[in-house]
mmCIF file of C-alpha atoms and ligand atoms in Angstrom:
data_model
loop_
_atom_site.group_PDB
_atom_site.id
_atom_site.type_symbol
_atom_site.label_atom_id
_atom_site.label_comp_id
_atom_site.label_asym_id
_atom_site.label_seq_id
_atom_site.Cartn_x
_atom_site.Cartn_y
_atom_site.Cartn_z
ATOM 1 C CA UNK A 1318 118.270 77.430 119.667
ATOM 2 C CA UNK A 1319 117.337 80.861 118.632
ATOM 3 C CA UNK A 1320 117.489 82.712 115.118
ATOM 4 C CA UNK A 1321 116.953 86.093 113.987
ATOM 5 C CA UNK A 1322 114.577 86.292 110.873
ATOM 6 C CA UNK A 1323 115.937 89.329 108.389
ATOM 7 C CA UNK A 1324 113.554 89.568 105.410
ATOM 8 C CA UNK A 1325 115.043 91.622 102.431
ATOM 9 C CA UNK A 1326 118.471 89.890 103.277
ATOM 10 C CA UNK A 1327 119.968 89.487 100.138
ATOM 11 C CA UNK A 1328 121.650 92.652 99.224
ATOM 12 C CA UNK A 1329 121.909 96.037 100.448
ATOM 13 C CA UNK A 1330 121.493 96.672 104.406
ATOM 14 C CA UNK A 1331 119.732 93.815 105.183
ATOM 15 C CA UNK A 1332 122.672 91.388 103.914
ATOM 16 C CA UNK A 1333 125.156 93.804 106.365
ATOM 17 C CA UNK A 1334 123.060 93.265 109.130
ATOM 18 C CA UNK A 1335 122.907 89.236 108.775
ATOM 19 C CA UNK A 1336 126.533 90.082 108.718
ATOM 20 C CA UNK A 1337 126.840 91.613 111.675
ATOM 21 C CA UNK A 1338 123.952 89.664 113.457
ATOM 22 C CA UNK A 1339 126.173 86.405 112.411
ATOM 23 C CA UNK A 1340 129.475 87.986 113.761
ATOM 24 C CA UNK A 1341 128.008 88.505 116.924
ATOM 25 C CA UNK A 1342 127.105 84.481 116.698
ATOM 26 C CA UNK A 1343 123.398 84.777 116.158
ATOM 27 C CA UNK A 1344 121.139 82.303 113.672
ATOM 28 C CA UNK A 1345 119.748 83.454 110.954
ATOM 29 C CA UNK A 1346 116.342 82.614 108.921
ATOM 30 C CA UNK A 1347 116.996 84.607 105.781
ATOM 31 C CA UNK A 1348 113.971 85.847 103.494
ATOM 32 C CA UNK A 1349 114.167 87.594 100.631
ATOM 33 C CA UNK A 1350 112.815 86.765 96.424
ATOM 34 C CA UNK A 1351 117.057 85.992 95.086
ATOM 35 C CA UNK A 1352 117.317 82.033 95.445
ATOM 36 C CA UNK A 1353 120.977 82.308 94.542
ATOM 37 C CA UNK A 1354 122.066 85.016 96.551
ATOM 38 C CA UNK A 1355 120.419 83.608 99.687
ATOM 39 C CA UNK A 1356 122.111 80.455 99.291
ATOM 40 C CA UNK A 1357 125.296 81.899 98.906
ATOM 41 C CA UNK A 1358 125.037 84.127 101.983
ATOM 42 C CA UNK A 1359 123.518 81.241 104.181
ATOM 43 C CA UNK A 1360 126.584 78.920 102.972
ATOM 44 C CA UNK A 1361 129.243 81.951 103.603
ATOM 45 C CA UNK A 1362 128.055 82.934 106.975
ATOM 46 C CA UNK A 1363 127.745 79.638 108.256
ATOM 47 C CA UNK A 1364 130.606 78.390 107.619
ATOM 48 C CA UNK A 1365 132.568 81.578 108.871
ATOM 49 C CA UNK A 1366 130.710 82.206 112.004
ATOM 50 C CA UNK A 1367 129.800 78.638 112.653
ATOM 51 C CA UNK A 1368 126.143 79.403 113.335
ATOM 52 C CA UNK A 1369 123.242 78.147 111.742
ATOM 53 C CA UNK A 1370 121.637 79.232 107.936
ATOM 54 C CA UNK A 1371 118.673 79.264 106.639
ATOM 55 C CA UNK A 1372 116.954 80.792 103.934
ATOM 56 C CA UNK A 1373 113.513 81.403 102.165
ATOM 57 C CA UNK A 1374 112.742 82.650 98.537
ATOM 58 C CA UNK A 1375 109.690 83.817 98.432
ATOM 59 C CA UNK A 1376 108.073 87.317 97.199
ATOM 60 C CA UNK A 1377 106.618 89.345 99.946
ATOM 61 C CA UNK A 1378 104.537 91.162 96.896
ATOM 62 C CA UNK A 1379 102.675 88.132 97.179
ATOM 63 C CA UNK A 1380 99.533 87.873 99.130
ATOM 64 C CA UNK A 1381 100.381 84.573 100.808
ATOM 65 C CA UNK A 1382 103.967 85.780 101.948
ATOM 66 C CA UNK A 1383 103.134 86.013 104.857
ATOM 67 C CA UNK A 1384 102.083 82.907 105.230
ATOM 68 C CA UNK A 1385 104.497 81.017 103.210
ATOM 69 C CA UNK A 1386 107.021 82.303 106.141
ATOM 70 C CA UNK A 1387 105.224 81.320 109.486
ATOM 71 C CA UNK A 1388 104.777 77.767 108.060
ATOM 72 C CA UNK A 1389 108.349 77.303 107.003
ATOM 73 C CA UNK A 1390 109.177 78.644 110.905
ATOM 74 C CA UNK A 1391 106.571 76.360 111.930
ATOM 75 C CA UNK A 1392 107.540 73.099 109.694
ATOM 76 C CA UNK A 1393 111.169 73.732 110.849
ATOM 77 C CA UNK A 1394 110.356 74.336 114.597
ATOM 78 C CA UNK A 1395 112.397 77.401 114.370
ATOM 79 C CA UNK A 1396 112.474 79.633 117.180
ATOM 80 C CA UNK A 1397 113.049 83.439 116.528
ATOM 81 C CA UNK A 1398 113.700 86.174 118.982
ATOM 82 C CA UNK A 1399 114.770 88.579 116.585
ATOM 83 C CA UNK A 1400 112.596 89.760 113.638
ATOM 84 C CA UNK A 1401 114.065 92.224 111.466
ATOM 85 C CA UNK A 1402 111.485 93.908 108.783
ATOM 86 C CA UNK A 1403 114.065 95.238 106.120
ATOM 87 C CA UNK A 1404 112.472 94.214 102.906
ATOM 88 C CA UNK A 1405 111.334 97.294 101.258
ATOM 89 C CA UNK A 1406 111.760 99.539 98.159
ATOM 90 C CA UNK A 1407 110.965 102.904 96.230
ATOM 91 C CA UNK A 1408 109.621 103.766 93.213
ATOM 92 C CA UNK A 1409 110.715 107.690 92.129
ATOM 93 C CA UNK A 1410 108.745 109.404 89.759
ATOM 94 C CA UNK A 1411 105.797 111.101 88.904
ATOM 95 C CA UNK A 1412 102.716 109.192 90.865
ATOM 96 C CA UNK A 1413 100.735 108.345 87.683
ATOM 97 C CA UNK A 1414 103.931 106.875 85.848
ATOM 98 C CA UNK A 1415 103.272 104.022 88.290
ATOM 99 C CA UNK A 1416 99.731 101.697 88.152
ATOM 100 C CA UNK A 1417 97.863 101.419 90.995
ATOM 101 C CA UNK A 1418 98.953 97.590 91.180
ATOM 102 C CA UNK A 1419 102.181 98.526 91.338
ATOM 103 C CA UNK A 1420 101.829 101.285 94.325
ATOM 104 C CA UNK A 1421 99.577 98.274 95.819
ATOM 105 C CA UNK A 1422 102.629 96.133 95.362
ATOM 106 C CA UNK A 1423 104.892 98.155 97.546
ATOM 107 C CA UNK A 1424 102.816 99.353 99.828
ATOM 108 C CA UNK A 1425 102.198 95.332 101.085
ATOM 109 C CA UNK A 1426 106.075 95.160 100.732
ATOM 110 C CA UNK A 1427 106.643 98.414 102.494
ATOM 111 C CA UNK A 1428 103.850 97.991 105.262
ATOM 112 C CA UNK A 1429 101.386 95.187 105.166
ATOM 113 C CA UNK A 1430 104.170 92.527 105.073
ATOM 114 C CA UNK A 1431 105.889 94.196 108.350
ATOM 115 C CA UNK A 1432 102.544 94.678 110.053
ATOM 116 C CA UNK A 1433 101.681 90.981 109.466
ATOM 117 C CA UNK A 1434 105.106 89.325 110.196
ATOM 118 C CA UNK A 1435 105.311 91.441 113.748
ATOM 119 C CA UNK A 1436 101.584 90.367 114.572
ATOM 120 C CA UNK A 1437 102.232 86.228 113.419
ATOM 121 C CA UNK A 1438 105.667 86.550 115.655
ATOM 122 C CA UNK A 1439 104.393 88.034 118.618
ATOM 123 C CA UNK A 1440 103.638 83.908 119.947
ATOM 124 C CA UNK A 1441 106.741 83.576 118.880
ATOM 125 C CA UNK A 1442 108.846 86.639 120.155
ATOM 126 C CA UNK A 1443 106.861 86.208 123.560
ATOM 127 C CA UNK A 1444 108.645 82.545 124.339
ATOM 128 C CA UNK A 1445 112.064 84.029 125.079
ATOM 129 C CA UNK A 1446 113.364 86.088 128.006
ATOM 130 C CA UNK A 1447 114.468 89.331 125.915
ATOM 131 C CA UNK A 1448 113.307 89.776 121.757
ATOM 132 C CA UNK A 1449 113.352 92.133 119.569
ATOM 133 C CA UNK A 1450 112.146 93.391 116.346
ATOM 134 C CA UNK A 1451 113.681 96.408 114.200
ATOM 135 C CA UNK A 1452 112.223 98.171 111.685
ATOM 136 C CA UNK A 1453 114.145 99.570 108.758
ATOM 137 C CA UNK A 1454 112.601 102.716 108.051
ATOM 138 C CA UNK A 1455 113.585 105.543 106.290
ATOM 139 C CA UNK A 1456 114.628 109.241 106.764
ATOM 140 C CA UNK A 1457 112.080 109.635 104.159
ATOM 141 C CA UNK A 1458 109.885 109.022 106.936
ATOM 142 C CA UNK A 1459 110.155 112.602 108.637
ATOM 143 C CA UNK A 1460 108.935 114.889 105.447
ATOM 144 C CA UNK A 1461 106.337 113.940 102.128
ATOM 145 C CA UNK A 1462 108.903 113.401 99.437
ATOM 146 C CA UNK A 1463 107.371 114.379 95.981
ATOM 147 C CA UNK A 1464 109.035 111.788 93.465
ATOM 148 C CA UNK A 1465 108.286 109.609 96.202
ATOM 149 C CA UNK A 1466 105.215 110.190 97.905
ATOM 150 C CA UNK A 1467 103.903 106.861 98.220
ATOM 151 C CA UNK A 1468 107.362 105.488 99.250
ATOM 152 C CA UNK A 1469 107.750 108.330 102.054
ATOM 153 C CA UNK A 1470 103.939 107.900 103.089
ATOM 154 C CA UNK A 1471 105.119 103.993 103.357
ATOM 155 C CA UNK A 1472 107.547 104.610 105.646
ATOM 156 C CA UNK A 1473 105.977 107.272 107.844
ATOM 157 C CA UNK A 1474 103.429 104.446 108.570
ATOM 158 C CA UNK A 1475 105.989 102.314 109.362
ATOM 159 C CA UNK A 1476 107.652 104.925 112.203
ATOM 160 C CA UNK A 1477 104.452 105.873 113.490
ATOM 161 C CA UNK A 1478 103.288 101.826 113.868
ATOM 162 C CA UNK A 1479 106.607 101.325 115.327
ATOM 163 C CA UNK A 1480 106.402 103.657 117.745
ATOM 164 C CA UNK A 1481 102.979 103.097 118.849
ATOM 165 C CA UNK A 1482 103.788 99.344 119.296
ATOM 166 C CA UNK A 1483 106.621 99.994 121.059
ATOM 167 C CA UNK A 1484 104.524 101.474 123.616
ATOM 168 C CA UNK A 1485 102.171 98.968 123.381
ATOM 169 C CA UNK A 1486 104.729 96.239 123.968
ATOM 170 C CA UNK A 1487 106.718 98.521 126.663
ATOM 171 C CA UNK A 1488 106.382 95.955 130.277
ATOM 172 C CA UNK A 1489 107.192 92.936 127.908
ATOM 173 C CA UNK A 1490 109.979 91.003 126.659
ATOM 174 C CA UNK A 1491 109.643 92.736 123.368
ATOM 175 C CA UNK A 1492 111.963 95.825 122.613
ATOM 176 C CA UNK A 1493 110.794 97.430 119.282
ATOM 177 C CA UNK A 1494 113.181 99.719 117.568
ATOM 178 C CA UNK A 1495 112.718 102.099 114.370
ATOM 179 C CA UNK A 1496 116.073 102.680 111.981
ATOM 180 C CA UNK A 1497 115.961 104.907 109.681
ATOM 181 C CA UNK A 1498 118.674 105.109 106.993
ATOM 182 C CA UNK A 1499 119.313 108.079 104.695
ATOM 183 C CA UNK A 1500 120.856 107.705 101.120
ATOM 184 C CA UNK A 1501 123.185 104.409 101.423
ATOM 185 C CA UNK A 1502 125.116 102.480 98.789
ATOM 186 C CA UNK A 1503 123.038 99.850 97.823
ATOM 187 C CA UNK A 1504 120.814 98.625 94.967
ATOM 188 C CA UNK A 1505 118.070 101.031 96.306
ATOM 189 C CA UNK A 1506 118.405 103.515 93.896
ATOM 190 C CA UNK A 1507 118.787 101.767 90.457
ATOM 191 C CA UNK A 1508 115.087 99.690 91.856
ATOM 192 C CA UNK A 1509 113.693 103.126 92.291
ATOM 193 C CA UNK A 1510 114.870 104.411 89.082
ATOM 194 C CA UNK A 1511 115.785 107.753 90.297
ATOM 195 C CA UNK A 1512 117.032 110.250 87.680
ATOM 196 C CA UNK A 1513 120.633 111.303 87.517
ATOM 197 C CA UNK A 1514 120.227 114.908 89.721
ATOM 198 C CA UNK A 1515 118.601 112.463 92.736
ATOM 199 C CA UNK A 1516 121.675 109.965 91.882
ATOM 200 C CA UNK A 1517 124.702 113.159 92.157
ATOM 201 C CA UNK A 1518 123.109 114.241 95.572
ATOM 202 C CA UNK A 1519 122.616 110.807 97.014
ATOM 203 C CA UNK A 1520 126.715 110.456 96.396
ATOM 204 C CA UNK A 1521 127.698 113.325 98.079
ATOM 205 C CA UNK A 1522 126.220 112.108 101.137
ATOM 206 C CA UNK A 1523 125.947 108.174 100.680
ATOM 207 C CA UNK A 1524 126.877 105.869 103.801
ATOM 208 C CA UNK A 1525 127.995 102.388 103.448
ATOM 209 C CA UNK A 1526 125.427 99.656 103.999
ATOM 210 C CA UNK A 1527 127.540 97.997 106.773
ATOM 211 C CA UNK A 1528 127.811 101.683 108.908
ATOM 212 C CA UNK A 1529 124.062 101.713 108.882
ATOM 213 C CA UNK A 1530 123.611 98.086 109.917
ATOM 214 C CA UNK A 1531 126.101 98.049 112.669
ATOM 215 C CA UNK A 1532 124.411 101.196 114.128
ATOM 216 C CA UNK A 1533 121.050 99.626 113.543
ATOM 217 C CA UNK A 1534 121.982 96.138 115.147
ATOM 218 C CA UNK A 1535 123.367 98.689 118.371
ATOM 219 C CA UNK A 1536 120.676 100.753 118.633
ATOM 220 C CA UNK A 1537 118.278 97.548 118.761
ATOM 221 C CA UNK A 1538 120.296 96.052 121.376
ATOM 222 C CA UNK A 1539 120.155 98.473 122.981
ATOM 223 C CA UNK A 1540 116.575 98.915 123.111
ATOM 224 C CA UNK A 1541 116.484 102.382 121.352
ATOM 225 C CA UNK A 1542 112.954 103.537 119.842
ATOM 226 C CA UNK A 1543 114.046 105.289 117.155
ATOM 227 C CA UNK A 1544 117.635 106.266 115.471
ATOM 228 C CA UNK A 1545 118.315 108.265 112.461
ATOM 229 C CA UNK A 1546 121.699 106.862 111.121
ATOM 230 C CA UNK A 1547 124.472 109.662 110.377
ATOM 231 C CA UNK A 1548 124.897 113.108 111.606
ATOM 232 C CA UNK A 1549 123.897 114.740 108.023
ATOM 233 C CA UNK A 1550 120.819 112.561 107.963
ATOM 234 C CA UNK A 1551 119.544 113.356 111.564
ATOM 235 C CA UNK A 1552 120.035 116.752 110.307
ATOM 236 C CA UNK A 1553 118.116 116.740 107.436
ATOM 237 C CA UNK A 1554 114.945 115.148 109.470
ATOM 238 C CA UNK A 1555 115.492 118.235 112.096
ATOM 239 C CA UNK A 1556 115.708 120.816 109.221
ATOM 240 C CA UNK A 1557 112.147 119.161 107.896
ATOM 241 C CA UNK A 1558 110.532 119.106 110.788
ATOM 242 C CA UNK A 1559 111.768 123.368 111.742
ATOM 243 C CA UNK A 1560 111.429 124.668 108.183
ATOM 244 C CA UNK A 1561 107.789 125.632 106.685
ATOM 245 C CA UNK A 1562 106.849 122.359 104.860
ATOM 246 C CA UNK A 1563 106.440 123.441 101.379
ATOM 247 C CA UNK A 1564 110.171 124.606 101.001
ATOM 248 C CA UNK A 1565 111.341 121.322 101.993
ATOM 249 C CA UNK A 1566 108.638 119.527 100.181
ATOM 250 C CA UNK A 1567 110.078 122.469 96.686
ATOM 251 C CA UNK A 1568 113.623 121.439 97.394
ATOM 252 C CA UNK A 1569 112.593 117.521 97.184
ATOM 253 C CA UNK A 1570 110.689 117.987 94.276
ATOM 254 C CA UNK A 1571 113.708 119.757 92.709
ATOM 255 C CA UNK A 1572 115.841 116.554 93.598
ATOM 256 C CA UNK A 1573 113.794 114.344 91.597
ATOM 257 C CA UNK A 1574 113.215 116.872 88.613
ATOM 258 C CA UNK A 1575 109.222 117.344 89.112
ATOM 259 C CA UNK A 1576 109.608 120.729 88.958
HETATM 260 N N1 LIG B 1722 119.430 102.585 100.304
HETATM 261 C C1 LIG B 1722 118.871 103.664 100.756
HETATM 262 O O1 LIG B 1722 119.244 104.789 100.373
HETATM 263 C C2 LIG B 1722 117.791 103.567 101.811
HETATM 264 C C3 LIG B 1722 117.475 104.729 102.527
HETATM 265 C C4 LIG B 1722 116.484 104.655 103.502
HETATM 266 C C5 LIG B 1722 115.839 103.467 103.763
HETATM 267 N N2 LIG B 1722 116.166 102.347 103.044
HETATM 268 C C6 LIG B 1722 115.424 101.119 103.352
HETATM 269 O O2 LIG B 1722 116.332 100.091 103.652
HETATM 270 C C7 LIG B 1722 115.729 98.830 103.357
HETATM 271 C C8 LIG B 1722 116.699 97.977 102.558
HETATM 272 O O3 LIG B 1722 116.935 98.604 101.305
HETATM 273 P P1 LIG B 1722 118.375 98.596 100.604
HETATM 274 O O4 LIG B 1722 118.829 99.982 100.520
HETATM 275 O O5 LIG B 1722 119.257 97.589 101.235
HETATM 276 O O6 LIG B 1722 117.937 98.171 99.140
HETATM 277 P P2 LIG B 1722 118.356 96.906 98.220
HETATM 278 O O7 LIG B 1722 119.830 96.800 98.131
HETATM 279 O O8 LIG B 1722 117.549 97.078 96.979
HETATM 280 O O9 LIG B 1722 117.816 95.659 99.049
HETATM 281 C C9 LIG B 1722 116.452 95.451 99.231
HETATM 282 C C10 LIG B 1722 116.236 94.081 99.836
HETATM 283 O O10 LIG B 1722 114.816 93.845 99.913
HETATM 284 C C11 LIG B 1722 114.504 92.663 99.180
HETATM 285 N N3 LIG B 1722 113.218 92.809 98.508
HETATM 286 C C12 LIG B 1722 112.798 93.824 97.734
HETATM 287 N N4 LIG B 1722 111.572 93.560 97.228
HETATM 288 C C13 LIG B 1722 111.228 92.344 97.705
HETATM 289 C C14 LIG B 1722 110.103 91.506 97.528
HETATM 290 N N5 LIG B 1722 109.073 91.864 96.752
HETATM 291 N N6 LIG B 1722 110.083 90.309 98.147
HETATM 292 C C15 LIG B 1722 111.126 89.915 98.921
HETATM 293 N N7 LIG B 1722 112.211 90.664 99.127
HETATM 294 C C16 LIG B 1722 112.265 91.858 98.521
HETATM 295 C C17 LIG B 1722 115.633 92.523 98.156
HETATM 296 O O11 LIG B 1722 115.834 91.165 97.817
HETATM 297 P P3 LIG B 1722 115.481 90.499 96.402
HETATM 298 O O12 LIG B 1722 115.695 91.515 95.328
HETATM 299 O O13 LIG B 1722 116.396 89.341 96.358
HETATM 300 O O14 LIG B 1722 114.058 90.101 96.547
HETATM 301 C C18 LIG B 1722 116.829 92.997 98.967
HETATM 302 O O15 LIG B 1722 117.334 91.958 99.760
HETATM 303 C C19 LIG B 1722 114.427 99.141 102.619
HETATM 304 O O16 LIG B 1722 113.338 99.037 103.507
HETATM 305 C C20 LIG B 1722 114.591 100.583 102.189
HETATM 306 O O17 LIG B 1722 113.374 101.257 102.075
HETATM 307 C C21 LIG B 1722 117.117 102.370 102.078
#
């Protein structure tokens, strides 16, 4: 019996794709730091889909995260064919109102933590005839983002690692696939604390958690590489990337009032 393993699945897109992943009768291992929240969602989906819950509160700001996850999978005997690296978070701002700890902290949330988990599961993901893993980026990822920089760095890592594994992992039974969201309703922004100007633009454009999970759960079975969700997001990354770099980088910095 095969799960999926979501990390970050207690809120936000990662609870809408152990959503959909349930609906579509798929196991889930559920990983995220909210105790309560994961219980609750384990009990709910179970019970609704009839397939089987677990869950893990643990802090993947820890150093032994990691770890702490591939020995509950390996106490349990749990076998996982999906592995979906949502976990992640922002913080907006100036980059010296945050310590370096704290930048340390997110970058292991953001990128060491994915890194890790995909390189512990490969033994894992390599037992079954088809896996996958999927990789919640970030349209952040195609531009730097000043208010953001380390967050955006973060996540340009992650869609150039993805990518490059991907390729890496191309003749095996391992699809990899990179989703990146834009601005979408979910407790993102408060945990960033992004100013009110960042908050009124992110509204006008917001999508709904479940939209981007069910188009990241079909573009991973589906074997895509990469998928910007929304028309006004893949937009925005194609505007970055044919615009001279220092007006887009102006017009972010304008966004979250460092100008
Ligand atoms: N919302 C957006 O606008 C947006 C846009 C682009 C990309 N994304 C990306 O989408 C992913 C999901 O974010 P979201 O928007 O759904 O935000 P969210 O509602 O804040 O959810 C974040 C999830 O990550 C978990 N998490 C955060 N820090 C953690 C830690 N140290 N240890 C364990 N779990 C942790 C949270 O669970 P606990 O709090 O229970 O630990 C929660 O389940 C992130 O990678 C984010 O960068 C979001």
């Amino acid at each position: 019996m095969s799960y999926a393993l979501i990390t970050g699945a207690s809120k936000g897109i990662g609870k809408a794709i152990a959503e959909t992943l349930a609906a579509q009768k798929i196991n889930l291992l559920l990983v995220a730091r909210s105790e309560e929240l994961l219980e609750q969602l384990a009990d709910n989906l179970g019970r609704q889909h009839q397939v089987k819950t677990a869950w893990l509160a643990t802090d993947l700001g820890d150093s032994g995260a990691t770890s702490a996850i591939m020995n509950w999978i390996r106490e349990n005997g749990y076998e996982v064919n999906i592995l979906v690296n949502n976990a992640g978070y922002g913080l907006s701002g100036r980059f010296d109102a945050y310590s370096a700890e704290a930048h340390a902290e997110m970058m292991r949330v953001n990128m060491t933590v994915p890194v890790m988990l995909c390189r512990e599961m490969l033994p894992l993901l390599q037992q079954h005839s088809q896996a996958y893993i999927l990789n919640i980026v970030s349209s952040a990822a195609y531009q730097a983002v000043p208010g953001l920089s380390v967050y955006a760095a973060s996540k340009a890592f992650m869609l150039r690692f993805t990518r490059g594994l991907r390729y890496e992992l191309r003749k095996t039974n391992i699809s990899v696939t990179a989703v990146s969201p834009g601005s979408t309703d979910t407790g993102f922004a408060h945990r960033a604390q992004v100013g009110e100007k960042a908050l009124k633009t992110a509204e006008k454009v917001n999508m709904t958690p479940e939209a981007v999970a069910k188009q990241a759960v079909a573009a991973m079975f589906a074997g895509k590489t990469e998928l910007i969700t929304g028309f006004i997001n893949k937009a925005g990354a194609f505007f970055a990337w044919l615009l001279p770099k220092k007006l887009v980088e102006k017009a972010s910095a304008g966004i979250y009032d460092l100008d």
